[in-house]
Coordinates of C-alpha atoms in Angstrom, one line a residue:
Chain A
M1 CA 16.0 -8.8 -16.0
S2 CA 13.6 -7.9 -18.6
D3 CA 14.4 -9.9 -21.1
P4 CA 15.7 -13.4 -21.3
R5 CA 16.7 -13.8 -24.6
S6 CA 18.8 -10.9 -24.9
T7 CA 19.9 -10.5 -21.5
S8 CA 23.7 -12.3 -20.6
P9 CA 24.0 -14.2 -17.7
A10 CA 26.2 -12.3 -16.4
V11 CA 24.2 -9.5 -16.0
R12 CA 21.3 -11.4 -14.9
V13 CA 23.7 -12.8 -11.7
V14 CA 24.3 -8.4 -11.4
V15 CA 20.6 -7.9 -11.2
A16 CA 20.0 -10.5 -8.7
V17 CA 22.5 -9.7 -6.3
L18 CA 20.9 -5.8 -6.1
L19 CA 17.7 -6.8 -5.7
I20 CA 18.8 -9.3 -3.1
A21 CA 21.1 -7.2 -1.3
P22 CA 17.7 -5.0 0.5
F23 CA 16.3 -7.9 1.2
V24 CA 19.6 -9.2 2.9
V25 CA 20.1 -6.2 5.1
Y26 CA 16.8 -5.1 6.3
L27 CA 16.1 -8.6 7.7
A28 CA 18.5 -8.9 9.3
V29 CA 17.6 -6.9 12.3
P30 CA 20.0 -7.6 15.1
S31 CA 23.1 -6.4 12.7
Y32 CA 21.4 -3.2 13.5
A33 CA 19.4 -2.8 16.3
R34 CA 21.9 -0.7 17.9
V35 CA 22.0 3.6 19.6
E36 CA 25.6 3.7 18.6
P37 CA 27.2 5.0 16.2
R38 CA 24.8 8.0 16.2
L39 CA 24.3 10.0 13.2
A40 CA 23.8 14.2 13.7
G41 CA 21.4 12.6 16.4
F42 CA 20.1 9.8 14.8
P43 CA 20.7 6.4 16.5
F44 CA 22.7 3.8 14.2
F45 CA 18.9 1.7 14.5
Y46 CA 17.5 4.9 12.2
W47 CA 20.0 6.4 10.3
W48 CA 20.6 3.3 8.7
Q49 CA 17.4 2.1 7.5
L50 CA 17.1 5.7 6.1
L51 CA 19.9 5.4 4.6
W52 CA 19.1 1.4 2.8
V53 CA 16.1 3.0 1.2
I54 CA 18.6 5.7 -1.1
L55 CA 20.1 2.7 -1.6
T56 CA 17.8 0.6 -2.1
A57 CA 16.9 2.8 -4.1
V58 CA 19.7 3.0 -6.3
F59 CA 20.2 -0.7 -7.1
I60 CA 16.8 -0.6 -8.1
G61 CA 18.2 1.9 -10.9
V62 CA 21.4 0.5 -11.7
A63 CA 19.3 -2.7 -12.0
Y64 CA 17.0 -1.1 -14.6
R65 CA 19.3 0.3 -16.6
L66 CA 22.0 -3.2 -16.5
S67 CA 18.2 -5.2 -18.0
R68 CA 17.3 -1.5 -20.1
R69 CA 21.1 -1.6 -21.8
A70 CA 21.4 -5.7 -22.8
R71 CA 17.6 -5.8 -24.9
P72 CA 18.3 -4.6 -28.4
A73 CA 17.9 -0.8 -28.8
R74 CA 14.5 1.0 -28.9
P75 CA 14.0 4.3 -29.4
A76 CA 13.6 7.0 -26.1
D77 CA 11.0 6.9 -24.9
E78 CA 8.2 9.0 -25.3
E79 CA 5.8 10.8 -22.6
D80 CA 2.8 11.9 -22.9
D81 CA 2.4 14.1 -19.9
Chain B
M1 CA -9.0 21.6 22.3
D2 CA -12.3 21.7 24.1
D3 CA -13.3 24.5 21.1
V4 CA -12.9 24.2 17.5
N5 CA -9.9 25.8 15.7
G6 CA -11.4 28.3 13.2
V7 CA -8.5 29.6 12.1
E8 CA -7.2 25.9 11.3
L9 CA -10.6 24.7 10.4
T10 CA -11.6 27.8 7.4
V11 CA -7.7 26.8 5.6
F12 CA -9.2 22.7 5.8
L13 CA -12.0 23.6 4.6
I14 CA -11.4 25.7 1.9
F15 CA -8.5 23.0 0.8
F16 CA -11.0 20.5 0.6
A17 CA -13.7 22.8 -1.4
A18 CA -10.7 22.9 -3.8
V19 CA -10.3 19.6 -3.6
T20 CA -13.8 18.3 -3.7
V21 CA -13.7 20.5 -7.8
M22 CA -11.4 19.2 -8.9
G23 CA -12.5 15.7 -8.2
F24 CA -16.3 16.9 -10.3
L25 CA -13.8 18.6 -13.2
A26 CA -11.3 15.5 -13.6
A27 CA -14.0 13.8 -15.6
R28 CA -12.7 16.8 -18.2
W29 CA -8.9 15.6 -18.0
R30 CA -7.6 13.7 -21.0
R31 CA -10.6 12.2 -21.5
G32 CA -11.1 9.4 -24.1
Q33 CA -13.5 8.7 -26.3
T34 CA -16.5 7.3 -23.4
I35 CA -16.0 7.2 -19.8
M36 CA -18.7 4.7 -20.0
H37 CA -16.2 2.4 -19.9
L38 CA -14.6 0.6 -17.5
D39 CA -11.2 1.1 -19.1
E40 CA -11.5 4.7 -18.6
W41 CA -14.0 4.6 -15.7
G42 CA -11.8 2.0 -14.0
L43 CA -7.7 2.3 -15.6
G44 CA -7.7 5.2 -16.6
G45 CA -7.4 5.4 -20.0
R46 CA -4.7 3.4 -19.7
R47 CA -2.4 6.2 -20.8
F48 CA -0.6 7.9 -17.8
G49 CA 3.6 7.6 -18.4
T50 CA 6.4 8.2 -15.7
F51 CA 5.1 10.9 -13.7
T52 CA 2.0 10.1 -13.5
T53 CA 2.7 7.3 -12.6
W54 CA 4.8 7.9 -9.8
F55 CA 2.7 10.5 -8.8
L56 CA -1.2 8.1 -8.4
L57 CA 1.2 5.3 -6.8
G58 CA 2.2 7.5 -4.8
G59 CA -0.9 8.7 -3.4
D60 CA -1.9 4.7 -3.5
L61 CA 1.1 4.1 -1.0
Y62 CA 1.0 6.8 1.4
T63 CA -2.1 7.9 3.1
A64 CA -3.5 8.2 5.9
Y65 CA -1.1 5.0 7.1
T66 CA 1.8 7.1 7.1
F67 CA 0.4 9.7 8.2
I68 CA -1.1 8.5 10.9
A69 CA -0.7 5.0 11.8
V70 CA 3.1 4.7 11.6
P71 CA 4.0 7.6 13.5
A72 CA 1.1 6.6 16.3
A73 CA 2.5 3.3 16.3
V74 CA 5.7 4.4 16.5
F75 CA 4.5 7.5 19.1
A76 CA 2.9 4.0 21.8
S77 CA 6.0 1.0 21.2
G78 CA 8.9 2.5 19.5
A79 CA 11.6 0.7 17.2
M80 CA 8.9 -1.4 16.9
G81 CA 6.3 0.6 14.9
F82 CA 9.4 1.5 13.2
W83 CA 9.0 -2.0 11.0
A84 CA 7.4 -0.3 8.3
L85 CA 10.5 2.1 6.6
P86 CA 12.5 -1.4 6.3
Y87 CA 8.9 -2.6 4.5
A88 CA 8.5 0.0 2.1
A89 CA 11.7 -0.1 1.2
I90 CA 11.6 -4.0 0.7
A91 CA 8.8 -3.8 -1.1
Y92 CA 10.7 -2.5 -4.4
P93 CA 13.1 -4.7 -5.6
I94 CA 9.7 -6.5 -5.5
V95 CA 7.4 -4.1 -7.2
F96 CA 10.8 -4.4 -10.6
L97 CA 10.1 -7.8 -10.5
I98 CA 6.5 -8.8 -11.1
G99 CA 5.3 -4.9 -12.2
P100 CA 6.7 -5.0 -15.8
R101 CA 5.6 -8.9 -16.2
L102 CA 2.1 -8.4 -15.0
W103 CA 1.8 -5.1 -16.5
S104 CA 2.8 -7.2 -19.5
V105 CA 0.2 -9.8 -19.9
S106 CA -3.0 -7.5 -18.8
H107 CA -2.5 -5.7 -21.9
V108 CA -1.7 -8.3 -24.6
H109 CA -4.9 -10.2 -22.8
G110 CA -6.7 -6.7 -22.4
Y111 CA -6.2 -8.1 -18.1
V112 CA -8.3 -4.1 -15.9
T113 CA -7.9 -6.9 -12.3
T114 CA -5.1 -9.5 -11.3
A115 CA -8.9 -12.1 -11.2
D116 CA -7.9 -11.8 -14.3
F117 CA -4.8 -12.2 -14.7
V118 CA -4.6 -15.4 -12.4
R119 CA -8.2 -16.7 -13.9
G120 CA -5.7 -16.9 -17.8
R121 CA -3.6 -18.3 -16.8
F122 CA -4.4 -21.3 -14.3
G123 CA -7.9 -21.7 -17.0
S124 CA -9.7 -20.9 -13.7
R125 CA -13.0 -18.7 -13.5
T126 CA -12.9 -20.4 -9.4
L127 CA -9.9 -19.7 -8.8
G128 CA -10.0 -16.0 -10.3
L129 CA -12.8 -16.1 -7.9
A130 CA -10.9 -16.4 -4.3
V131 CA -8.4 -13.3 -6.1
A132 CA -11.1 -11.6 -6.5
V133 CA -12.2 -12.1 -2.8
T134 CA -10.3 -12.2 -1.6
G135 CA -8.6 -8.5 -2.4
I136 CA -12.2 -6.9 -1.7
L137 CA -12.1 -8.1 1.4
A138 CA -8.5 -6.7 2.6
M139 CA -9.2 -3.2 0.7
M140 CA -12.3 -2.8 3.6
P141 CA -9.7 -2.6 6.1
Y142 CA -7.6 -0.3 4.5
I143 CA -10.5 2.1 3.8
A144 CA -11.3 1.9 7.2
L145 CA -7.6 2.8 8.2
Q146 CA -8.5 6.2 5.9
L147 CA -11.5 6.6 7.5
V148 CA -10.1 6.9 11.2
G149 CA -6.6 9.7 9.7
I150 CA -9.8 12.4 8.8
Q151 CA -11.5 12.0 11.7
A152 CA -8.2 12.5 13.9
V153 CA -7.8 15.1 12.9
L154 CA -11.4 16.3 12.4
T155 CA -11.1 15.6 16.5
V156 CA -7.9 17.3 17.2
M157 CA -9.7 20.2 15.6
G158 CA -12.4 20.2 17.8
V159 CA -14.9 18.6 15.6
K160 CA -16.0 16.1 18.0
G161 CA -19.3 15.5 19.5
S162 CA -21.3 12.0 21.1
G163 CA -23.9 10.1 18.8
L164 CA -24.3 11.1 15.2
A165 CA -22.5 14.7 15.5
R166 CA -18.9 12.9 15.6
D167 CA -19.5 10.6 12.7
L168 CA -21.3 13.6 11.0
P169 CA -18.3 15.6 9.0
L170 CA -16.8 12.2 8.0
L171 CA -19.8 10.2 6.2
I172 CA -20.4 14.4 4.0
A173 CA -16.5 13.8 4.0
F174 CA -17.2 10.4 1.5
A175 CA -20.7 11.7 0.7
L176 CA -18.1 13.8 -1.1
L177 CA -15.8 11.1 -2.3
A178 CA -18.2 8.6 -3.0
A179 CA -20.2 10.5 -5.3
Y180 CA -16.6 12.5 -7.9
T181 CA -15.1 9.0 -7.2
F182 CA -19.1 8.2 -9.2
T183 CA -18.7 10.5 -11.8
S184 CA -15.2 11.0 -13.1
G185 CA -13.5 7.3 -11.7
L186 CA -9.7 7.3 -11.2
R187 CA -9.3 10.8 -13.4
A188 CA -10.5 12.3 -10.2
P189 CA -7.3 10.4 -7.4
A190 CA -4.7 11.0 -9.9
L191 CA -5.3 14.8 -10.6
I192 CA -6.0 15.4 -6.7
A193 CA -3.2 13.2 -6.2
F194 CA -0.3 16.4 -7.2
V195 CA -2.3 18.5 -5.1
K196 CA -1.8 16.1 -2.6
D197 CA 1.6 15.5 -2.8
T198 CA 2.6 19.2 -3.4
L199 CA 1.0 19.5 -0.2
I200 CA 2.1 16.2 1.9
Y201 CA 5.6 16.9 1.0
L202 CA 5.5 20.6 1.5
V203 CA 4.4 19.8 5.3
I204 CA 6.7 16.8 5.7
I205 CA 9.7 19.7 4.9
V206 CA 8.2 22.0 6.9
A207 CA 7.6 19.6 10.1
V208 CA 11.3 17.6 9.7
I209 CA 13.1 20.6 9.8
Y210 CA 11.2 23.1 11.9
I211 CA 10.1 20.9 14.4
P212 CA 13.2 19.8 15.7
T213 CA 14.7 23.0 16.3
K214 CA 11.9 24.1 18.5
L215 CA 12.0 20.8 19.9
G216 CA 16.4 21.2 20.5
G217 CA 17.6 18.8 17.2
W218 CA 17.2 15.5 16.9
G219 CA 19.5 14.2 19.3
H220 CA 17.1 15.7 22.1
I221 CA 14.5 14.7 20.5
F222 CA 15.5 9.9 20.4
D223 CA 16.6 11.3 23.8
S224 CA 13.3 12.4 25.6
A225 CA 11.6 9.7 23.5
Q226 CA 13.7 7.2 25.4
S227 CA 12.8 8.3 28.5
S228 CA 9.0 8.5 28.2
L229 CA 9.1 5.3 25.8
A230 CA 11.0 4.0 29.2
K231 CA 8.5 4.8 31.6
P232 CA 6.4 2.3 32.7
N233 CA 2.6 2.0 31.0
P234 CA 0.3 2.3 33.5
A235 CA -1.9 -0.3 32.2
T236 CA 0.3 -3.1 31.2
G237 CA 3.3 -2.2 34.0
R238 CA 6.4 -2.4 31.7
P239 CA 8.2 -0.3 29.7
S240 CA 5.9 0.3 26.5
G241 CA 8.7 0.9 24.2
A242 CA 12.5 1.5 23.5
L243 CA 14.9 2.8 21.1
V244 CA 16.2 0.2 18.8
T245 CA 14.1 -3.6 18.4
G246 CA 15.4 -5.5 21.9
D247 CA 15.5 -10.3 21.3
M248 CA 12.4 -10.7 21.5
T249 CA 11.3 -8.1 19.0
H250 CA 13.4 -9.1 15.9
W251 CA 11.4 -11.3 14.2
A252 CA 8.0 -9.3 14.6
Y253 CA 9.9 -6.4 13.5
G254 CA 11.3 -8.5 10.4
T255 CA 8.7 -10.0 9.3
L256 CA 5.9 -7.3 9.5
A257 CA 8.1 -5.6 6.6
L258 CA 8.9 -8.6 5.1
G259 CA 4.9 -10.1 4.5
S260 CA 3.5 -6.4 4.2
A261 CA 6.4 -5.9 1.0
L262 CA 4.7 -9.4 -0.4
A263 CA 1.0 -7.2 0.3
L264 CA 2.1 -3.8 -0.9
F265 CA 2.1 -5.2 -5.1
I266 CA -1.2 -7.2 -5.3
Y267 CA -3.0 -5.0 -3.4
P268 CA -5.4 -4.2 -6.3
H269 CA -5.3 -0.2 -6.1
T270 CA -1.5 -0.6 -6.4
V271 CA -2.0 -2.8 -9.4
T272 CA -4.9 -0.6 -10.4
G273 CA -2.2 2.5 -10.8
A274 CA 0.4 0.4 -12.7
L275 CA -1.8 -1.4 -15.0
A276 CA -3.0 2.9 -15.6
S277 CA 0.7 3.4 -16.9
G278 CA 1.5 3.7 -20.7
R279 CA 3.9 2.0 -20.8
R280 CA 6.2 -1.7 -19.6
D281 CA 9.0 0.5 -18.2
V282 CA 7.4 3.3 -16.1
I283 CA 6.6 0.5 -13.5
K284 CA 10.4 -0.2 -13.7
R285 CA 11.1 3.5 -13.6
N286 CA 8.6 4.1 -10.9
A287 CA 10.9 1.1 -8.8
A288 CA 13.6 3.0 -8.6
L289 CA 11.6 7.0 -7.8
L290 CA 9.2 5.9 -5.9
P291 CA 11.5 5.3 -3.2
A292 CA 12.1 9.2 -2.1
Y293 CA 8.1 8.0 -1.0
S294 CA 10.2 5.5 1.8
L295 CA 12.3 8.1 3.0
L296 CA 9.4 10.5 3.5
L297 CA 7.3 7.7 5.3
G298 CA 11.2 7.5 8.1
L299 CA 10.9 11.1 8.7
L300 CA 7.2 10.5 9.4
A301 CA 7.3 7.8 11.0
L302 CA 9.8 9.9 13.7
L303 CA 7.5 12.4 14.0
G304 CA 5.5 10.3 16.6
Y305 CA 8.9 10.5 18.8
M306 CA 8.5 14.4 18.3
A307 CA 5.2 14.2 19.9
L308 CA 6.7 11.9 22.7
A309 CA 9.1 15.3 23.2
R310 CA 6.5 17.8 23.7
P311 CA 5.9 16.1 26.9
D312 CA 2.0 18.8 26.6
V313 CA 1.7 16.5 23.0
A314 CA 2.0 13.8 25.0
A315 CA 0.5 14.0 27.8
A316 CA -2.8 14.9 25.7
V317 CA -2.5 12.4 23.9
R318 CA -2.0 9.7 26.9
A319 CA -5.4 11.3 27.7
A320 CA -7.7 10.8 24.9
K321 CA -6.1 7.9 25.0
N322 CA -5.9 7.3 21.6
P323 CA -2.0 7.2 20.2
Q324 CA -3.4 8.2 16.8
L325 CA -4.1 11.6 17.6
A326 CA -0.3 12.0 18.2
V327 CA 0.8 13.6 14.8
P328 CA -2.3 16.1 14.7
T329 CA -1.8 17.4 18.6
L330 CA 2.4 18.0 17.5
F331 CA 1.4 20.1 14.8
D332 CA -2.0 21.6 16.4
H333 CA 0.8 22.5 19.3
V334 CA 3.8 23.4 17.5
F335 CA 2.6 25.1 14.2
P336 CA 0.3 28.4 13.5
G337 CA -3.5 27.3 13.1
W338 CA -2.8 28.6 9.4
F339 CA -0.3 25.5 8.6
A340 CA -1.6 23.9 10.3
G341 CA -4.8 23.8 9.2
V342 CA -3.0 23.2 5.6
A343 CA -1.2 19.8 7.5
F344 CA -4.6 18.9 8.2
A345 CA -5.9 18.6 5.2
A346 CA -2.7 17.3 3.7
I347 CA -3.9 14.3 5.7
G348 CA -7.3 14.7 5.7
V349 CA -6.8 14.4 1.1
G350 CA -3.8 12.0 1.5
A351 CA -7.2 9.7 3.1
L352 CA -9.1 10.6 0.4
V353 CA -7.1 9.7 -2.7
P354 CA -6.3 6.2 -1.7
A355 CA -9.5 6.2 -0.6
A356 CA -10.9 6.2 -4.3
I357 CA -8.8 3.9 -6.1
M358 CA -9.4 1.7 -3.6
S359 CA -12.6 1.2 -3.9
I360 CA -12.6 2.0 -7.3
A361 CA -10.4 -1.6 -7.3
A362 CA -12.7 -4.0 -5.7
S363 CA -15.0 -3.0 -7.9
N364 CA -13.7 -3.0 -10.4
L365 CA -12.6 -6.9 -9.1
F366 CA -16.8 -7.1 -8.3
T367 CA -17.0 -6.1 -11.8
R368 CA -15.4 -8.3 -14.2
N369 CA -14.7 -11.6 -12.0
V370 CA -18.0 -12.4 -10.0
Y371 CA -20.8 -10.1 -11.5
T372 CA -19.4 -10.6 -15.4
A373 CA -17.4 -14.5 -14.6
F374 CA -20.2 -15.9 -13.4
F375 CA -23.8 -14.2 -13.6
R376 CA -24.0 -11.9 -16.6
P377 CA -21.3 -13.7 -19.3
G378 CA -22.8 -10.8 -22.0
A379 CA -22.2 -7.9 -19.6
T380 CA -21.4 -4.8 -22.0
A381 CA -19.1 -2.3 -21.7
A382 CA -21.8 0.1 -20.0
E383 CA -22.9 -2.4 -18.2
E384 CA -19.9 -3.4 -16.2
T385 CA -18.7 0.6 -15.3
R386 CA -21.8 1.3 -14.4
V387 CA -22.1 -2.1 -11.7
S388 CA -18.6 -0.9 -10.1
Q389 CA -19.9 2.4 -10.0
F390 CA -22.2 1.1 -7.8
V391 CA -20.1 -1.1 -6.0
S392 CA -17.7 0.8 -5.3
L393 CA -20.1 3.1 -3.3
L394 CA -21.1 -0.7 -1.5
V395 CA -17.1 -1.3 -0.6
K396 CA -16.7 1.7 1.4
I397 CA -19.9 1.1 3.0
G398 CA -18.9 -2.2 3.8
A399 CA -15.1 0.1 5.2
L400 CA -17.1 2.1 7.7
V401 CA -18.5 -1.1 9.6
F402 CA -15.0 -1.9 9.8
V403 CA -13.9 1.9 11.6
L404 CA -17.9 1.8 13.6
A405 CA -17.1 -2.4 14.6
F406 CA -13.5 -2.4 15.5
D407 CA -10.6 -1.0 18.2
K408 CA -9.1 2.1 16.6
T409 CA -6.4 2.3 19.4
L410 CA -3.8 0.9 16.6
S411 CA -5.2 1.7 12.9
I412 CA -2.4 -0.3 11.8
N413 CA -3.7 -3.2 13.6
L414 CA -6.6 -2.4 10.3
Q415 CA -3.4 -2.5 7.2
L416 CA -1.9 -5.5 8.7
L417 CA -5.5 -7.3 8.7
G418 CA -5.5 -6.5 4.9
G419 CA -2.2 -8.3 4.8
I420 CA -3.3 -11.2 6.5
W421 CA -5.5 -11.9 3.5
I422 CA -4.5 -10.4 0.9
V423 CA -0.7 -11.5 0.7
Q424 CA -2.4 -15.4 0.7
T425 CA -2.9 -14.3 -2.9
F426 CA 0.8 -14.4 -4.0
P427 CA 1.2 -17.3 -4.3
S428 CA -0.9 -17.7 -8.1
L429 CA -0.4 -14.1 -8.6
G430 CA 3.1 -13.0 -7.7
L431 CA 4.3 -16.8 -8.8
G432 CA 2.5 -17.2 -11.7
L433 CA 3.9 -14.3 -13.0
Y434 CA 7.3 -16.4 -13.3
T435 CA 6.3 -19.6 -13.1
R436 CA 2.9 -22.5 -14.6
W437 CA 4.4 -25.3 -11.9
F438 CA 1.0 -24.8 -9.0
H439 CA -1.4 -26.9 -10.0
R440 CA -4.8 -25.2 -9.7
W441 CA -6.8 -26.6 -7.3
A442 CA -3.4 -26.5 -5.4
L443 CA -3.6 -23.0 -5.3
L444 CA -7.0 -22.8 -4.3
A445 CA -6.4 -25.2 -1.5
G446 CA -2.9 -23.5 -0.2
W447 CA -5.1 -20.5 -0.5
A448 CA -8.0 -21.7 1.7
V449 CA -6.3 -23.2 4.5
A450 CA -3.9 -20.3 5.1
M451 CA -7.1 -17.7 5.3
V452 CA -8.9 -20.1 8.0
Y453 CA -5.7 -20.1 9.3
G454 CA -4.5 -16.5 9.4
T455 CA -8.2 -15.3 9.9
V456 CA -8.5 -17.2 13.0
T457 CA -5.6 -16.8 14.4
A458 CA -5.8 -13.0 14.1
Y459 CA -9.1 -13.1 15.7
E460 CA -8.0 -15.1 18.9
Q461 CA -5.3 -12.2 19.8
H462 CA -5.9 -10.4 22.6
S463 CA -5.5 -7.7 24.4
P464 CA -5.9 -5.3 28.2
T465 CA -8.4 -3.5 26.1
Q466 CA -9.7 -6.3 23.9
K467 CA -11.7 -8.6 23.5
H468 CA -10.2 -10.1 19.7
F469 CA -7.6 -8.9 16.5
A470 CA -5.9 -7.0 19.3
Q471 CA -2.5 -7.3 17.7
S472 CA -1.4 -9.1 14.2
T473 CA 1.6 -10.3 15.5
A474 CA 1.5 -14.1 17.1
D475 CA 3.9 -16.8 18.3
I476 CA 5.6 -18.7 15.0
P477 CA 5.5 -22.2 14.9
F478 CA 8.2 -24.1 16.3
L479 CA 10.0 -20.4 16.6
G480 CA 8.7 -19.1 19.5
H481 CA 8.8 -15.8 18.2
P482 CA 6.6 -13.5 17.7
G483 CA 5.9 -13.0 13.7
Y484 CA 3.2 -12.2 11.5
I485 CA 0.6 -13.7 10.8
A486 CA 0.2 -13.3 7.0
L487 CA 3.9 -14.2 6.2
T488 CA 3.0 -17.8 8.7
A489 CA 0.2 -17.9 6.5
F490 CA 2.1 -17.4 3.5
V491 CA 4.1 -20.2 4.4
I492 CA 2.0 -22.7 5.4
N493 CA 0.2 -21.7 2.6
M494 CA 3.4 -22.9 0.3
I495 CA 3.8 -25.6 1.6
V496 CA 0.0 -27.0 0.5
V497 CA 0.4 -25.0 -3.0
M498 CA 3.9 -27.4 -3.0
V499 CA 2.9 -30.4 -1.9
L500 CA -0.7 -30.6 -3.6
T501 CA 0.9 -30.2 -6.5
V502 CA 3.4 -32.5 -6.4
I503 CA -0.3 -35.3 -5.9
F504 CA -2.4 -34.1 -8.7
R505 CA 0.1 -34.4 -11.6
A506 CA 0.8 -37.9 -10.3
A507 CA -2.4 -38.6 -9.8
G508 CA -3.0 -36.7 -13.4
V509 CA -6.2 -34.3 -11.9
P510 CA -7.1 -32.2 -14.7
D511 CA -4.9 -28.7 -14.7
G512 CA -6.9 -25.0 -15.8
T513 CA -5.3 -24.5 -19.8
D514 CA -2.6 -21.0 -19.9
E515 CA -4.1 -18.9 -21.8
T516 CA -0.2 -17.0 -21.7
R517 CA 2.8 -17.6 -23.9
P518 CA 6.2 -16.7 -22.4
G519 CA 6.6 -13.6 -24.7
D520 CA 3.1 -12.5 -23.4
Y521 CA 4.9 -11.3 -19.9
T522 CA 8.2 -9.0 -21.1
A523 CA 6.2 -7.2 -24.6
D524 CA 6.1 -4.0 -24.5
A525 CA 4.5 -0.9 -26.1
D526 CA 4.2 -0.5 -29.8
E527 CA 5.0 -4.4 -30.2
P528 CA 2.6 -6.7 -32.6
G529 CA -0.5 -7.4 -29.8
V530 CA -0.4 -4.3 -26.9
T531 CA -3.2 -3.1 -27.5
D532 CA -4.1 0.7 -25.6
L533 CA -7.7 0.2 -25.2
P534 CA -8.5 -3.7 -26.3
E535 CA -11.9 -3.2 -25.4
L536 CA -12.7 0.2 -26.9
V537 CA -13.0 -0.7 -30.3
T538 CA -16.6 -2.7 -30.2
D539 CA -17.9 -0.9 -27.8

């Protein structure tokens, strides 16, 4: 995704799916607009959406790794702080 | 609550004073050759790594909006107010897609603002001007929201009165903010962001662990909130909300989330924070790390339900007719005085940091894309910085006008109003990073039509208590469901842009020259052509 010159089509499709999935999940509002099943007192509406925040982060992290691995190796990033 | 709470106010003032000193000292922190250069003052020298960028962007994104406006919306309308959570999640795939490309092209061409990029990409100063004006306009209600947040905290601490006495503490706080932004530029908020986030994390963790145990657990909080929301609202005679969205609010919920997500990363202040990072990868990594803040945002939103679950808090907030007071009043009633003071300091500092970044971003836009582009093409770097410093003051005054002129009962509408405007620059900016197919005049026409539609529609929204700008949703044409005006306007915008692009191309209307090349969008630091501080050399 980050560099079309060096990313294989298969990787690009996977990255696209990972990045689109959160939109599909969150915009299908009626699919999660219910109270049951509850989890630790939280109605489904709330724990489902909170859970997907974590999954969204994981998906983006995987997309980042995939798009990096597909690039030519470069020296490890130097952090300046 | 009628008297000033001494303990709370003392703790609050100590933190505020400490932060102010830090703000002035920040000018010395990791300083480049000279602060009198727009890159130095306005982008902090463009040298921040993952860690600093995470704090800086977090400081941008999680503001008084998070602590005051979102819980207030949940307090007032239940599940409908929770749309901020999906917004804060789906914004990050968008950041991941457009952030790195914007970083690369900006660092190759020395763009400091979004409007710089649009001008260079589409070869049109006028389109750049449209983007700049929209950015400046959209920042003002967002800064105003921060002022409302500070005011809510001060009110609950008992600092209130009538006329000038009521507004005085607010004016002092913003005078301080203005002064240290003036002297330290972006370094001030970046440094203070560390303090702010530490305070905020502390307060949130204590709040979401301690308060539920005091209130009988999460299950009880949701149940009490539900019965409280189900009671008819005296003003409308209908229930004020429910625990889940209903048939008529699904569309509003989804469109508010999506529209705000499109807006998030094209706001001038988030772009400023992102461009200040040292490498392209820093932004990608942050797109995966920043949702940690979103999780907190979701838990903070639920403080609105905790306020509903405490009958005394709910009654006090309703008596004051100001849902913004929900979280401060909850803290005031539940926490010991000293910790309530810490929590209020977190909210206050949490409003100041983004307000500083926002006013810097808006003034960069003015200097680069209005002043230098149209009035003083030969302005020196020192002159640019000087103009930016003064404009950042003017922007804050503009924000004050929004505070005074707009209804504050649901301050989240201030942010949503800014969103209606800024989303209309997404075709030139967000899509422009991927395609050059659009014609420059088609983009300008689409922007103009959508700006007028969005502003007029928002203006027409009324409620029993307010004649104009009462809400940010309106019926979506041909659909019959209410939706976020920003997204409807965006669809109209895109239709105009696409139709006119086809017509202009067929008619051979001259298009501008694109000064960027495909490789510019993927360049990283340490590659040829990518410079850290392109203008310092000529200084």
